[in-house]
Coordinates of C-alpha atoms in Angstrom, one line a residue:
M1 CA 0.0 0.0 0.0
K2 CA 2.9 2.4 0.8
K3 CA 4.5 1.7 -2.6
F4 CA 1.2 2.4 -4.3
S5 CA 0.8 5.7 -2.5
V6 CA 4.4 6.8 -3.5
F7 CA 3.7 5.8 -7.1
L8 CA 0.4 7.7 -7.1
V9 CA 2.1 10.9 -5.8
I10 CA 4.9 10.6 -8.4
V11 CA 2.3 10.2 -11.2
L12 CA 0.3 13.2 -9.9
C13 CA 3.5 15.4 -9.7
I14 CA 4.5 14.4 -13.3
S15 CA 0.9 15.2 -14.5
I16 CA 1.1 18.7 -12.9
V17 CA 4.5 19.5 -14.4
V18 CA 3.4 18.4 -17.9
S19 CA 0.2 20.4 -17.6
C20 CA 2.0 23.5 -16.5
N21 CA 4.6 23.1 -19.3
K22 CA 1.9 22.9 -22.0
K23 CA 0.2 26.0 -20.6
D24 CA 3.5 27.9 -20.7
Q25 CA 4.1 26.8 -24.3
G26 CA 0.7 28.1 -25.4
D27 CA 1.4 31.5 -23.8
N28 CA 4.6 31.8 -25.8
L29 CA 3.1 31.5 -29.3
P30 CA 4.0 34.5 -31.4
Q31 CA 1.4 37.0 -32.3
M32 CA 0.3 37.2 -35.9
V33 CA 2.0 39.7 -38.2
E34 CA -0.7 42.2 -39.2
V35 CA -0.6 44.1 -42.5
N36 CA -2.8 47.2 -43.1
L37 CA -2.7 47.8 -46.8
S38 CA -3.8 51.3 -48.0
I39 CA -4.2 52.9 -51.4
N40 CA -4.3 56.7 -51.8
P41 CA -6.0 58.0 -53.8
N42 CA -8.6 55.4 -54.7
P43 CA -9.8 55.8 -57.3
G44 CA -6.7 57.2 -58.9
E45 CA -6.2 59.3 -62.0
L46 CA -4.4 58.4 -65.2
N47 CA -0.6 59.3 -65.1
R48 CA -0.9 60.6 -61.5
P49 CA 1.0 58.9 -58.7
V50 CA -0.8 56.5 -56.4
T51 CA 0.7 55.8 -53.0
F52 CA 0.6 52.2 -51.7
E53 CA 1.4 51.6 -48.0
A54 CA 1.7 48.5 -46.0
K55 CA 1.8 49.1 -42.2
V56 CA 3.3 46.0 -40.7
T57 CA 2.8 45.3 -37.0
Q58 CA 3.1 42.4 -34.6
G59 CA 1.0 43.1 -31.5
K60 CA 2.0 46.6 -30.5
D61 CA 5.4 46.4 -32.2
Q62 CA 6.1 48.1 -35.5
V63 CA 7.9 45.7 -37.8
K64 CA 10.9 47.4 -39.4
D65 CA 12.7 44.3 -40.8
A66 CA 10.0 42.6 -42.9
E67 CA 10.5 41.4 -46.5
V68 CA 7.8 43.1 -48.5
I69 CA 6.9 42.7 -52.1
F70 CA 4.0 44.5 -53.8
E71 CA 2.5 42.6 -56.8
I72 CA 0.4 44.8 -59.0
W73 CA -1.6 44.0 -62.1
R74 CA -4.6 45.2 -64.2
A75 CA -7.6 42.9 -64.1
K76 CA -7.5 40.0 -66.5
D77 CA -3.9 40.8 -67.4
E78 CA -1.3 38.0 -67.4
K79 CA 1.6 40.5 -66.7
H80 CA 2.1 41.2 -63.0
E81 CA 4.7 43.7 -61.8
K82 CA 6.5 43.0 -58.6
F83 CA 8.3 45.6 -56.5
E84 CA 10.6 44.9 -53.5
I85 CA 9.8 47.5 -50.9
K86 CA 12.1 48.8 -48.2
H87 CA 11.0 50.1 -44.8
T88 CA 10.4 53.9 -44.7
E89 CA 9.3 54.7 -41.2
N90 CA 7.3 53.4 -38.2
G91 CA 6.6 50.0 -39.7
I92 CA 5.5 51.5 -43.0
Y93 CA 6.5 50.2 -46.4
R94 CA 5.6 52.6 -49.3
L95 CA 5.5 52.7 -53.1
E96 CA 4.4 55.5 -55.4
K97 CA 3.5 54.5 -58.9
S98 CA 1.7 56.1 -61.8
F99 CA -0.5 54.2 -64.3
N100 CA -0.8 54.9 -68.1
Q101 CA -3.9 52.7 -68.6
E102 CA -7.3 53.1 -67.1
G103 CA -9.0 50.1 -65.5
T104 CA -9.5 48.0 -62.4
Y105 CA -6.3 46.9 -60.8
Y106 CA -5.2 44.7 -57.9
I107 CA -2.4 44.7 -55.4
V108 CA -1.1 42.0 -53.1
S109 CA 1.4 42.8 -50.5
H110 CA 3.6 39.7 -49.8
V111 CA 4.9 40.3 -46.3
T112 CA 7.3 37.9 -44.5
A113 CA 8.4 38.9 -41.0
R114 CA 9.5 36.9 -37.9
D115 CA 8.8 33.5 -39.6
L116 CA 5.2 34.5 -40.5
H117 CA 3.6 35.4 -43.8
N118 CA 0.6 37.7 -44.6
M119 CA -0.7 38.5 -48.1
P120 CA -3.6 41.0 -48.1
K121 CA -5.1 41.8 -51.5
K122 CA -7.0 44.9 -52.5
E123 CA -8.8 46.2 -55.7
F124 CA -8.3 49.8 -56.9
I125 CA -9.4 51.8 -59.9
I126 CA -7.5 54.1 -62.2
G127 CA -9.8 56.4 -64.2
T128 CA -12.7 54.4 -65.6
P129 CA -13.1 50.8 -64.2
S130 CA -12.6 47.8 -66.4
E131 CA -14.2 44.4 -66.0
P132 CA -13.0 43.0 -62.7
E133 CA -11.4 39.5 -62.4
D134 CA -13.6 36.5 -61.7
A135 CA -13.5 35.9 -58.0
N136 CA -13.4 32.1 -58.7
A137 CA -10.5 32.4 -61.1
K138 CA -7.2 30.8 -60.2
S139 CA -5.2 33.0 -57.9
S140 CA -2.1 34.8 -59.3
M141 CA -0.1 33.6 -56.3
D142 CA -0.4 29.9 -57.3
N143 CA 2.2 30.4 -60.1
M144 CA 4.1 33.2 -58.5
N145 CA 7.9 33.1 -58.9
M146 CA 9.5 35.5 -56.4
D147 CA 12.7 35.6 -58.5
E148 CA 10.8 37.8 -61.0
T149 CA 10.9 40.8 -58.7
K150 CA 11.4 43.7 -61.1
E151 CA 12.3 46.7 -59.1
T152 CA 13.6 47.8 -55.7
N153 CA 12.0 50.8 -54.1
D154 CA 13.9 52.7 -51.4
G155 CA 10.8 54.5 -50.1
Q156 CA 11.1 57.5 -52.4

């Protein structure tokens, strides 16, 4: 009976230690990297600059060391332009770009930071809208080759 009591106490102690350890691991999970993608002005005008900004945060922290690529294309166009974006200030990654063709456009910001990835997508208009893409169409990201990045932006 004494041996059984000692065994029971040992099993109970091990169970408590394992339970506490699992709780501690759950508390240490990293917070998601949030990306607030903005387009200004929207709608934009032909041959006038449009400013794209991705504000990258993790919890209350501004992320200044993210890898950010903006992918921009006109609706139903096979050609996608990719721009590697550098940090400008306060967790903001910015690109200014002008467009010489009216229509409906899309932007995806590919953001990798602290071993996490986030890819918000937004639609915007330049001048007169064109027919938008089919929402059920195959995503452009399925065939994306990151080696095709065309241009580096230093936040200017």
